[in-house]
CSV table of C-alpha atoms in Angstrom, one decimal:
chain,number,residue,atom,x,y,z
A,1,MET,CA,-21.3,30.4,1.4
A,2,PHE,CA,-17.7,29.4,1.9
A,3,LYS,CA,-18.4,25.9,0.5
A,4,ILE,CA,-20.0,27.4,-2.6
A,5,LEU,CA,-17.1,29.8,-3.4
A,6,PHE,CA,-14.3,27.4,-2.4
A,7,SER,CA,-15.7,24.6,-4.7
A,8,ASN,CA,-15.5,27.0,-7.7
A,9,ILE,CA,-11.7,27.6,-7.4
A,10,LEU,CA,-9.8,25.3,-9.8
A,11,ASP,CA,-6.3,24.3,-8.7
A,12,ASN,CA,-4.7,24.6,-12.1
A,13,GLU,CA,-6.5,27.7,-13.3
A,14,LEU,CA,-4.7,31.1,-13.2
A,15,TYR,CA,-6.6,34.0,-11.7
A,16,GLY,CA,-5.9,37.7,-12.3
A,17,LEU,CA,-7.1,40.7,-14.1
A,18,ASN,CA,-6.3,39.1,-17.5
A,19,LYS,CA,-4.0,36.4,-19.0
A,20,PHE,CA,-1.1,38.9,-19.2
A,21,ASP,CA,-1.3,39.9,-15.6
A,22,LYS,CA,2.1,39.1,-14.0
A,23,LYS,CA,0.4,38.9,-10.6
A,24,SER,CA,-1.8,36.0,-11.6
A,25,ARG,CA,-2.0,33.2,-9.1
A,26,SER,CA,-3.0,29.6,-9.4
A,27,GLY,CA,-6.2,28.3,-7.8
A,28,LYS,CA,-4.0,26.1,-5.6
A,29,GLN,CA,-2.1,29.1,-4.2
A,30,ILE,CA,-5.4,31.0,-3.6
A,31,LYS,CA,-6.9,28.0,-1.7
A,32,HIS,CA,-3.7,27.8,0.4
A,33,ASP,CA,-3.9,31.5,1.3
A,34,ILE,CA,-7.6,31.2,2.2
A,35,MET,CA,-7.0,28.1,4.5
A,36,SER,CA,-4.0,29.9,6.1
A,37,CYS,CA,-6.3,32.9,6.9
A,38,ILE,CA,-9.0,30.6,8.4
A,39,ASN,CA,-6.3,28.7,10.5
A,40,ALA,CA,-5.0,32.1,11.7
A,41,LEU,CA,-8.6,33.2,12.6
A,42,THR,CA,-9.0,29.9,14.5
A,43,LEU,CA,-5.9,30.5,16.6
A,44,MET,CA,-7.1,34.0,17.3
A,45,GLY,CA,-10.4,32.6,18.4
A,46,ILE,CA,-8.8,30.1,20.8
A,47,GLN,CA,-6.8,33.0,22.3
A,48,ASP,CA,-10.0,35.0,22.8
A,49,ILE,CA,-11.6,32.0,24.6
A,50,ASN,CA,-8.5,31.7,26.8
A,51,ASP,CA,-8.6,35.4,27.6
A,52,LYS,CA,-12.3,35.2,28.5
A,53,PHE,CA,-12.3,32.1,30.7
A,54,PHE,CA,-8.8,31.7,32.0
A,55,LYS,CA,-6.7,34.0,34.3
A,56,ASP,CA,-3.1,33.3,35.2
A,57,GLY,CA,-3.4,29.8,33.8
A,58,ARG,CA,-6.4,28.9,35.9
A,59,VAL,CA,-10.2,28.8,35.1
A,60,ASN,CA,-11.7,32.2,35.8
A,61,ASP,CA,-14.7,31.1,38.0
A,62,LYS,CA,-16.2,34.6,37.8
A,63,ALA,CA,-16.4,34.6,34.0
A,64,VAL,CA,-17.8,31.0,33.9
A,65,HIS,CA,-20.4,31.9,36.5
A,66,HIS,CA,-21.4,35.0,34.5
A,67,LEU,CA,-21.8,32.9,31.3
A,68,ILE,CA,-24.0,30.4,33.2
A,69,GLN,CA,-26.2,33.2,34.5
A,70,THR,CA,-26.6,34.6,31.0
A,71,ILE,CA,-27.6,31.2,29.7
A,72,ILE,CA,-30.3,30.9,32.4
A,73,ARG,CA,-31.7,34.3,31.6
A,74,ASN,CA,-31.7,34.0,27.8
A,75,ASN,CA,-33.4,30.6,27.9
A,76,GLY,CA,-36.0,31.4,30.5
A,77,LEU,CA,-35.0,28.6,32.8
A,78,GLY,CA,-36.6,30.3,35.8
A,79,SER,CA,-35.7,31.5,39.3
A,80,SER,CA,-35.2,27.9,40.6
A,81,ALA,CA,-32.3,27.3,38.2
A,82,GLN,CA,-30.9,30.7,39.0
A,83,GLU,CA,-31.0,30.0,42.8
A,84,ILE,CA,-29.3,26.6,42.4
A,85,VAL,CA,-26.4,28.1,40.5
A,86,ASP,CA,-26.1,31.2,42.8
A,87,ARG,CA,-25.9,28.8,45.8
A,88,GLY,CA,-23.0,26.9,44.3
A,89,GLY,CA,-25.0,24.1,42.7
A,90,VAL,CA,-23.8,22.4,39.6
A,91,VAL,CA,-25.5,22.5,36.1
A,92,ALA,CA,-25.5,18.7,36.0
A,93,SER,CA,-28.1,18.7,38.7
A,94,LEU,CA,-30.6,20.5,36.5
A,95,MET,CA,-33.2,18.9,34.2
A,96,SER,CA,-32.2,21.2,31.3
A,97,ARG,CA,-28.5,20.7,31.3
A,98,LYS,CA,-28.4,20.1,27.6
A,99,VAL,CA,-29.3,23.8,27.1
A,100,PHE,CA,-26.0,24.7,28.8
A,101,GLU,CA,-24.0,22.3,26.7
A,102,GLN,CA,-25.4,23.7,23.5
A,103,SER,CA,-25.0,27.3,24.6
A,104,VAL,CA,-21.3,26.8,25.7
A,105,SER,CA,-20.6,25.0,22.4
A,106,ALA,CA,-22.2,27.9,20.5
A,107,ALA,CA,-20.1,30.4,22.5
A,108,VAL,CA,-16.9,28.6,21.6
A,109,ASN,CA,-17.9,28.1,17.9
A,110,ARG,CA,-18.6,31.8,17.6
A,111,ASP,CA,-15.0,32.7,18.3
A,112,VAL,CA,-13.2,29.6,17.1
A,113,VAL,CA,-15.1,28.0,14.2
A,114,ASP,CA,-17.5,30.5,12.7
A,115,ILE,CA,-16.3,32.6,9.7
A,116,ASN,CA,-17.8,36.1,10.1
A,117,THR,CA,-18.2,38.1,6.9
A,118,LYS,CA,-19.8,41.5,6.2
A,119,GLY,CA,-23.4,41.5,5.0
A,120,GLY,CA,-26.9,41.1,6.2
A,121,SER,CA,-29.6,38.4,6.2
A,122,ALA,CA,-32.7,38.4,4.1
A,123,ILE,CA,-35.9,36.6,5.3
A,124,GLN,CA,-37.9,34.7,2.8
A,125,GLN,CA,-41.6,35.4,3.0
A,126,SER,CA,-44.8,35.3,1.0
A,127,ILE,CA,-45.3,38.0,-1.6
A,128,PHE,CA,-48.9,38.3,-0.4
A,129,GLY,CA,-49.6,42.1,-0.2
A,130,PHE,CA,-47.1,43.0,-2.8
A,131,VAL,CA,-49.1,41.8,-5.9
A,132,GLY,CA,-51.6,44.1,-7.5
A,133,TYR,CA,-52.1,47.8,-6.9
A,134,ASN,CA,-54.5,50.7,-7.1
A,135,ASN,CA,-53.6,52.9,-10.1
A,136,LYS,CA,-54.1,56.2,-8.3
A,137,ASN,CA,-51.1,55.4,-6.0
A,138,VAL,CA,-48.5,54.8,-8.8
A,139,ILE,CA,-46.3,57.4,-10.4
A,140,GLY,CA,-47.4,58.3,-13.9
A,141,ALA,CA,-50.8,56.7,-13.5
A,142,THR,CA,-53.8,58.9,-14.4
A,143,THR,CA,-56.6,59.5,-12.1
A,144,VAL,CA,-59.6,61.8,-11.9
A,145,ASP,CA,-59.8,64.6,-9.2
A,146,GLU,CA,-62.9,65.8,-7.4
A,147,ASN,CA,-63.6,68.3,-10.3
A,148,GLY,CA,-63.6,65.6,-13.0
A,149,ASN,CA,-60.2,66.6,-14.3
A,150,VAL,CA,-57.8,63.9,-15.5
A,151,VAL,CA,-54.4,64.3,-13.7
A,152,LYS,CA,-51.1,62.4,-13.6
A,153,ASN,CA,-49.4,61.5,-10.3
A,154,LYS,CA,-46.1,63.2,-10.1
A,155,GLU,CA,-44.4,61.3,-7.3
A,156,TYR,CA,-44.1,57.9,-5.6
A,157,ASN,CA,-45.7,57.3,-2.3
A,158,LYS,CA,-45.6,54.5,0.2
A,159,TYR,CA,-48.2,52.5,-1.9
A,160,ARG,CA,-46.1,52.3,-5.1
A,161,ALA,CA,-46.2,49.0,-6.8
A,162,TYR,CA,-43.2,46.7,-6.5
A,163,ASN,CA,-42.3,44.7,-9.7
A,164,GLU,CA,-45.2,46.7,-11.3
A,165,GLY,CA,-47.7,44.7,-9.2
A,166,LYS,CA,-46.8,41.4,-11.0
A,167,GLU,CA,-46.1,38.1,-9.3
A,168,LEU,CA,-42.5,37.1,-8.9
A,169,LYS,CA,-41.3,34.3,-11.2
A,170,TRP,CA,-40.1,31.3,-9.2
A,171,ASN,CA,-38.3,29.7,-12.1
A,172,LYS,CA,-37.2,31.9,-14.9
A,173,LYS,CA,-35.8,30.6,-18.2
A,174,ASN,CA,-32.2,31.2,-17.0
A,175,GLY,CA,-32.9,29.0,-14.0
A,176,SER,CA,-33.0,31.8,-11.4
A,177,MET,CA,-35.7,32.9,-9.0
A,178,GLU,CA,-37.0,36.5,-8.8
A,179,VAL,CA,-36.8,38.1,-5.4
A,180,LEU,CA,-37.4,41.5,-3.7
A,181,LEU,CA,-34.5,42.9,-1.7
A,182,SER,CA,-34.1,45.8,0.7
A,183,MET,CA,-32.2,48.8,-0.7
A,184,ASN,CA,-29.7,48.2,2.1
A,185,PHE,CA,-28.2,45.5,0.0
A,186,PHE,CA,-27.2,48.0,-2.7
A,187,LYS,CA,-25.8,50.9,-0.6
A,188,ALA,CA,-22.3,49.8,-1.3
A,189,VAL,CA,-23.0,49.6,-5.1
A,190,VAL,CA,-24.9,52.8,-5.9
A,191,PRO,CA,-22.7,55.9,-6.2
A,192,LYS,CA,-23.0,58.4,-3.4
A,193,GLU,CA,-24.4,61.2,-5.6
A,194,PHE,CA,-27.5,59.0,-6.3
A,195,GLN,CA,-28.2,58.1,-2.7
A,196,ASP,CA,-30.2,61.2,-1.7
A,197,THR,CA,-33.5,59.5,-2.4
A,198,TYR,CA,-34.9,56.0,-2.8
A,199,VAL,CA,-36.3,56.9,-6.2
A,200,ARG,CA,-33.0,58.0,-7.5
A,201,MET,CA,-31.2,54.9,-6.1
A,202,ARG,CA,-33.8,52.6,-7.6
A,203,GLN,CA,-33.5,54.3,-11.0
A,204,TRP,CA,-29.7,54.0,-11.0
A,205,LEU,CA,-30.1,50.2,-10.4
A,206,ILE,CA,-32.6,50.0,-13.3
A,207,ASP,CA,-30.3,52.1,-15.6
A,208,ASN,CA,-27.4,49.7,-14.9
A,209,ASP,CA,-29.4,46.5,-15.4
A,210,VAL,CA,-29.3,45.4,-11.8
A,211,ILE,CA,-33.1,45.3,-11.3
A,212,LYS,CA,-36.1,45.2,-13.6
A,213,GLY,CA,-37.7,48.4,-14.8
A,214,THR,CA,-37.8,51.1,-17.5
A,215,LYS,CA,-34.5,53.0,-18.0
A,216,THR,CA,-34.2,56.7,-18.2
A,217,ASN,CA,-33.7,56.4,-22.0
A,218,GLY,CA,-37.0,54.5,-22.3
A,219,GLU,CA,-35.4,51.0,-22.7
A,220,ILE,CA,-36.4,48.0,-20.6
A,221,SER,CA,-33.6,46.8,-18.3
A,222,LYS,CA,-32.2,43.3,-18.6
A,223,PRO,CA,-31.0,42.2,-15.2
A,224,LYS,CA,-29.0,39.0,-14.8
A,225,PRO,CA,-28.9,36.7,-11.8
A,226,PHE,CA,-27.3,38.8,-9.0
A,227,GLY,CA,-26.5,36.4,-6.2
A,228,ILE,CA,-27.0,33.0,-4.5
A,229,GLY,CA,-29.5,32.2,-1.8
A,230,TYR,CA,-28.9,29.2,0.4
A,231,ARG,CA,-30.5,27.4,3.3
A,232,ILE,CA,-28.6,26.6,6.5
A,233,PRO,CA,-27.1,24.0,6.9
A,234,THR,CA,-26.0,23.9,3.2
A,235,GLN,CA,-25.5,20.2,2.7
A,236,GLY,CA,-25.7,20.0,-1.0
A,237,MET,CA,-26.1,22.1,-4.2
A,238,SER,CA,-29.8,21.4,-4.0
A,239,SER,CA,-29.9,23.7,-1.0
A,240,THR,CA,-28.9,26.7,-3.1
A,241,PHE,CA,-30.5,28.8,-5.8
A,242,ALA,CA,-29.5,31.7,-8.0
A,243,PHE,CA,-31.7,34.8,-7.8
A,244,THR,CA,-32.5,37.8,-9.9
A,245,VAL,CA,-33.6,41.0,-8.2
A,246,ALA,CA,-37.0,42.0,-9.6
A,247,ASP,CA,-37.3,45.2,-7.4
A,248,VAL,CA,-36.1,46.8,-4.3
A,249,LEU,CA,-37.9,47.6,-1.1
A,250,PRO,CA,-37.2,50.8,0.9
A,251,GLU,CA,-34.6,50.5,3.7
Protein backbone atom coordinates (compact mmCIF):
# COMPACT_ATOMS: atom_id res chain seq x y z
CA MET A 1 0.00 0.00 0.00
CA PHE A 2 2.91 2.32 0.78
CA LYS A 3 4.32 1.84 -2.74
CA ILE A 4 1.00 2.78 -4.34
CA LEU A 5 0.52 5.95 -2.29
CA PHE A 6 4.15 7.08 -2.40
CA SER A 7 4.33 6.71 -6.20
CA ASN A 8 1.42 9.15 -6.56
CA ILE A 9 3.12 12.04 -4.73
CA LEU A 10 4.68 14.40 -7.30
CA ASP A 11 7.84 16.24 -6.19
CA ASN A 12 6.97 19.62 -7.72
CA GLU A 13 3.23 19.58 -6.96
CA LEU A 14 1.85 21.69 -4.10
CA TYR A 15 -0.51 19.92 -1.68
CA GLY A 16 -2.99 21.67 0.61
CA LEU A 17 -6.65 22.50 1.11
CA ASN A 18 -6.59 24.72 -2.00
CA LYS A 19 -4.19 26.77 -4.12
CA PHE A 20 -4.43 29.71 -1.66
CA ASP A 21 -3.55 27.61 1.37
CA LYS A 22 -0.47 29.18 2.97
CA LYS A 23 0.36 25.85 4.59
CA SER A 24 0.65 24.08 1.22
CA ARG A 25 3.72 21.87 0.93
CA SER A 26 5.55 20.42 -2.02
CA GLY A 27 5.48 16.72 -2.77
CA LYS A 28 9.24 16.62 -2.17
CA GLN A 29 8.77 17.97 1.37
CA ILE A 30 5.99 15.48 2.09
CA LYS A 31 8.12 12.57 0.82
CA HIS A 32 10.97 13.75 3.04
CA ASP A 33 8.67 13.81 6.08
CA ILE A 34 7.29 10.35 5.33
CA MET A 35 10.77 8.83 4.96
CA SER A 36 11.91 10.60 8.15
CA CYS A 37 8.98 9.00 10.01
CA ILE A 38 9.81 5.56 8.59
CA ASN A 39 13.48 5.96 9.58
CA ALA A 40 12.40 6.97 13.10
CA LEU A 41 10.13 3.90 13.33
CA THR A 42 13.06 1.74 12.19
CA LEU A 43 15.29 3.10 14.97
CA MET A 44 12.52 2.51 17.51
CA GLY A 45 12.18 -1.06 16.22
CA ILE A 46 15.91 -1.66 16.60
CA GLN A 47 15.69 -0.42 20.19
CA ASP A 48 12.77 -2.79 20.84
CA ILE A 49 14.86 -5.74 19.59
CA ASN A 50 17.75 -4.67 21.82
CA ASP A 51 15.43 -4.43 24.81
CA LYS A 52 13.99 -7.89 24.12
CA PHE A 53 17.18 -9.86 23.46
CA PHE A 54 19.98 -7.96 25.20
CA LYS A 55 20.57 -7.21 28.88
CA ASP A 56 23.42 -5.06 30.17
CA GLY A 57 25.07 -5.21 26.74
CA ARG A 58 25.00 -9.02 26.54
CA VAL A 59 22.65 -11.47 24.83
CA ASN A 60 19.74 -12.39 27.09
CA ASP A 61 19.93 -16.19 26.92
CA LYS A 62 16.56 -16.58 28.66
CA ALA A 63 14.74 -14.43 26.06
CA VAL A 64 16.41 -16.26 23.15
CA HIS A 65 15.54 -19.65 24.65
CA HIS A 66 11.91 -18.57 25.10
CA LEU A 67 11.75 -17.47 21.42
CA ILE A 68 13.13 -20.81 20.23
CA GLN A 69 10.63 -22.73 22.35
CA THR A 70 7.81 -20.62 20.91
CA ILE A 71 8.99 -21.38 17.35
CA ILE A 72 9.04 -25.12 18.11
CA ARG A 73 5.48 -25.04 19.49
CA ASN A 74 4.02 -22.83 16.75
CA ASN A 75 5.49 -24.92 13.93
CA GLY A 76 4.70 -28.35 15.38
CA LEU A 77 8.32 -29.54 15.36
CA GLY A 78 7.56 -32.15 18.01
CA SER A 79 8.85 -33.28 21.39
CA SER A 80 12.25 -34.42 20.06
CA ALA A 81 13.17 -30.91 18.93
CA GLN A 82 11.87 -29.53 22.23
CA GLU A 83 14.02 -31.99 24.19
CA ILE A 84 17.20 -31.20 22.19
CA VAL A 85 16.81 -27.48 22.86
CA ASP A 86 15.90 -27.97 26.54
CA ARG A 87 19.08 -30.02 27.03
CA GLY A 88 21.25 -27.27 25.59
CA GLY A 89 21.44 -28.57 22.03
CA VAL A 90 21.82 -26.15 19.12
CA VAL A 91 19.26 -25.40 16.42
CA ALA A 92 21.85 -26.14 13.71
CA SER A 93 21.68 -29.82 14.70
CA LEU A 94 18.01 -30.05 13.73
CA MET A 95 16.73 -31.02 10.27
CA SER A 96 14.28 -28.11 10.26
CA ARG A 97 16.67 -25.27 11.10
CA LYS A 98 15.37 -23.17 8.18
CA VAL A 99 12.11 -22.73 10.12
CA PHE A 100 14.07 -21.01 12.88
CA GLU A 101 15.91 -18.73 10.46
CA GLN A 102 12.63 -17.65 8.85
CA SER A 103 10.88 -17.18 12.19
CA VAL A 104 13.70 -15.07 13.66
CA SER A 105 13.81 -12.99 10.48
CA ALA A 106 10.03 -12.45 10.70
CA ALA A 107 10.31 -11.45 14.37
CA VAL A 108 12.95 -8.83 13.56
CA ASN A 109 11.08 -7.56 10.48
CA ARG A 110 7.92 -7.14 12.55
CA ASP A 111 9.63 -4.55 14.76
CA VAL A 112 12.22 -3.04 12.41
CA VAL A 113 10.92 -3.24 8.82
CA ASP A 114 7.13 -3.66 8.74
CA ILE A 115 4.98 -0.52 8.57
CA ASN A 116 1.90 -1.16 10.69
CA THR A 117 -1.20 0.85 9.81
CA LYS A 118 -4.73 0.79 11.12
CA GLY A 119 -7.25 -1.34 9.28
CA GLY A 120 -8.33 -4.90 8.67
CA SER A 121 -7.93 -7.56 6.05
CA ALA A 122 -10.56 -8.73 3.58
CA ILE A 123 -10.47 -12.27 2.24
CA GLN A 124 -11.35 -12.80 -1.40
CA GLN A 125 -13.80 -15.63 -1.86
CA SER A 126 -16.37 -16.96 -4.30
CA ILE A 127 -19.78 -15.26 -4.44
CA PHE A 128 -21.40 -18.70 -4.49
CA GLY A 129 -24.29 -18.59 -2.05
CA PHE A 130 -24.78 -14.82 -2.37
CA VAL A 131 -26.43 -14.84 -5.79
CA GLY A 132 -30.20 -15.34 -6.18
CA TYR A 133 -32.77 -15.35 -3.39
CA ASN A 134 -36.21 -16.41 -2.29
CA ASN A 135 -38.61 -13.43 -2.53
CA LYS A 136 -40.37 -14.17 0.75
CA ASN A 137 -37.14 -13.36 2.64
CA VAL A 138 -36.59 -9.89 1.16
CA ILE A 139 -37.95 -6.65 2.60
CA GLY A 140 -40.82 -5.20 0.57
CA ALA A 141 -41.37 -8.42 -1.36
CA THR A 142 -44.93 -9.75 -1.42
CA THR A 143 -45.81 -13.23 -0.34
CA VAL A 144 -49.00 -15.17 0.46
CA ASP A 145 -49.79 -16.26 4.01
CA GLU A 146 -51.55 -19.48 5.07
CA ASN A 147 -54.98 -17.78 4.67
CA GLY A 148 -54.30 -16.79 1.06
CA ASN A 149 -53.79 -13.10 1.87
CA VAL A 150 -51.08 -11.17 0.01
CA VAL A 151 -48.74 -9.55 2.54
CA LYS A 152 -45.57 -7.44 2.37
CA ASN A 153 -42.49 -8.22 4.40
CA LYS A 154 -41.75 -5.39 6.82
CA GLU A 155 -38.22 -6.11 7.96
CA TYR A 156 -34.93 -7.63 6.85
CA ASN A 157 -33.88 -10.99 8.15
CA LYS A 158 -30.67 -12.98 7.89
CA TYR A 159 -31.60 -14.17 4.38
CA ARG A 160 -31.83 -10.70 2.77
CA ALA A 161 -30.34 -10.52 -0.71
CA TYR A 162 -26.97 -8.84 -1.15
CA ASN A 163 -26.56 -6.74 -4.29
CA GLU A 164 -30.24 -7.57 -4.96
CA GLY A 165 -29.22 -11.16 -5.65
CA LYS A 166 -27.27 -10.16 -8.77
CA GLU A 167 -23.80 -11.36 -9.70
CA LEU A 168 -20.93 -9.00 -8.98
CA LYS A 169 -19.38 -7.35 -12.03
CA TRP A 170 -15.71 -8.24 -12.35
CA ASN A 171 -14.95 -5.46 -14.86
CA LYS A 172 -17.19 -2.39 -14.79
CA LYS A 173 -17.06 0.32 -17.48
CA ASN A 174 -14.96 2.52 -15.17
CA GLY A 175 -12.36 -0.26 -14.88
CA SER A 176 -13.21 -1.23 -11.29
CA MET A 177 -14.34 -4.53 -9.79
CA GLU A 178 -17.45 -4.91 -7.60
CA VAL A 179 -16.95 -6.41 -4.14
CA LEU A 180 -18.90 -7.12 -0.95
CA LEU A 181 -17.33 -5.74 2.23
CA SER A 182 -18.09 -6.14 5.92
CA MET A 183 -19.84 -3.24 7.65
CA ASN A 184 -16.73 -3.12 9.87
CA PHE A 185 -14.94 -1.21 7.11
CA PHE A 186 -17.41 1.68 7.38
CA LYS A 187 -17.81 2.16 11.13
CA ALA A 188 -15.38 5.11 11.01
CA VAL A 189 -17.39 6.69 8.16
CA VAL A 190 -21.04 6.33 9.19
CA PRO A 191 -22.17 8.96 11.76
CA LYS A 192 -22.81 7.59 15.26
CA GLU A 193 -26.52 8.43 15.16
CA PHE A 194 -26.99 5.96 12.27
CA GLN A 195 -25.06 3.09 13.87
CA ASP A 196 -27.88 1.67 15.99
CA THR A 197 -28.82 -0.95 13.35
CA TYR A 198 -27.28 -2.58 10.29
CA VAL A 199 -30.26 -1.47 8.16
CA ARG A 200 -29.82 2.22 9.09
CA MET A 201 -26.05 2.09 8.51
CA ARG A 202 -26.54 0.46 5.12
CA GLN A 203 -29.16 3.03 4.11
CA TRP A 204 -26.81 5.88 5.05
CA LEU A 205 -24.13 4.38 2.80
CA ILE A 206 -26.65 4.18 -0.06
CA ASP A 207 -27.94 7.73 0.49
CA ASN A 208 -24.36 9.03 0.34
CA ASP A 209 -23.42 7.11 -2.84
CA VAL A 210 -20.93 4.83 -1.09
CA ILE A 211 -22.66 1.57 -2.10
CA LYS A 212 -25.34 0.51 -4.61
CA GLY A 213 -29.03 0.69 -3.77
CA THR A 214 -32.21 2.76 -3.68
CA LYS A 215 -31.92 6.02 -1.75
CA THR A 216 -34.48 7.24 0.78
CA ASN A 217 -35.75 9.73 -1.84
CA GLY A 218 -36.31 6.94 -4.36
CA GLU A 219 -33.25 7.69 -6.53
CA ILE A 220 -30.66 5.04 -7.43
CA SER A 221 -27.25 5.63 -5.87
CA LYS A 222 -24.16 6.11 -8.03
CA PRO A 223 -21.17 4.75 -6.10
CA LYS A 224 -17.66 5.42 -7.38
CA PRO A 225 -14.55 3.25 -6.92
CA PHE A 226 -13.94 3.28 -3.18
CA GLY A 227 -10.52 1.74 -2.66
CA ILE A 228 -7.63 -0.34 -3.93
CA GLY A 229 -7.17 -4.07 -3.54
CA TYR A 230 -3.70 -5.56 -3.85
CA ARG A 231 -2.00 -8.90 -3.63
CA ILE A 232 1.08 -9.49 -1.49
CA PRO A 233 3.85 -9.10 -2.53
CA THR A 234 2.82 -6.14 -4.69
CA GLN A 235 5.50 -6.30 -7.37
CA GLY A 236 3.75 -4.27 -10.05
CA MET A 237 0.68 -2.23 -10.87
CA SER A 238 -0.81 -5.39 -12.38
CA SER A 239 -1.03 -6.72 -8.80
CA THR A 240 -3.57 -4.05 -7.85
CA PHE A 241 -7.19 -3.29 -8.73
CA ALA A 242 -9.72 -0.56 -8.01
CA PHE A 243 -12.95 -1.73 -6.41
CA THR A 244 -16.49 -0.45 -6.07
CA VAL A 245 -18.53 -1.64 -3.07
CA ALA A 246 -21.73 -3.24 -4.36
CA ASP A 247 -23.14 -4.06 -0.93
CA VAL A 248 -22.16 -4.60 2.70
CA LEU A 249 -22.27 -7.73 4.82
CA PRO A 250 -23.19 -7.61 8.53
CA GLU A 251 -20.27 -7.30 10.96
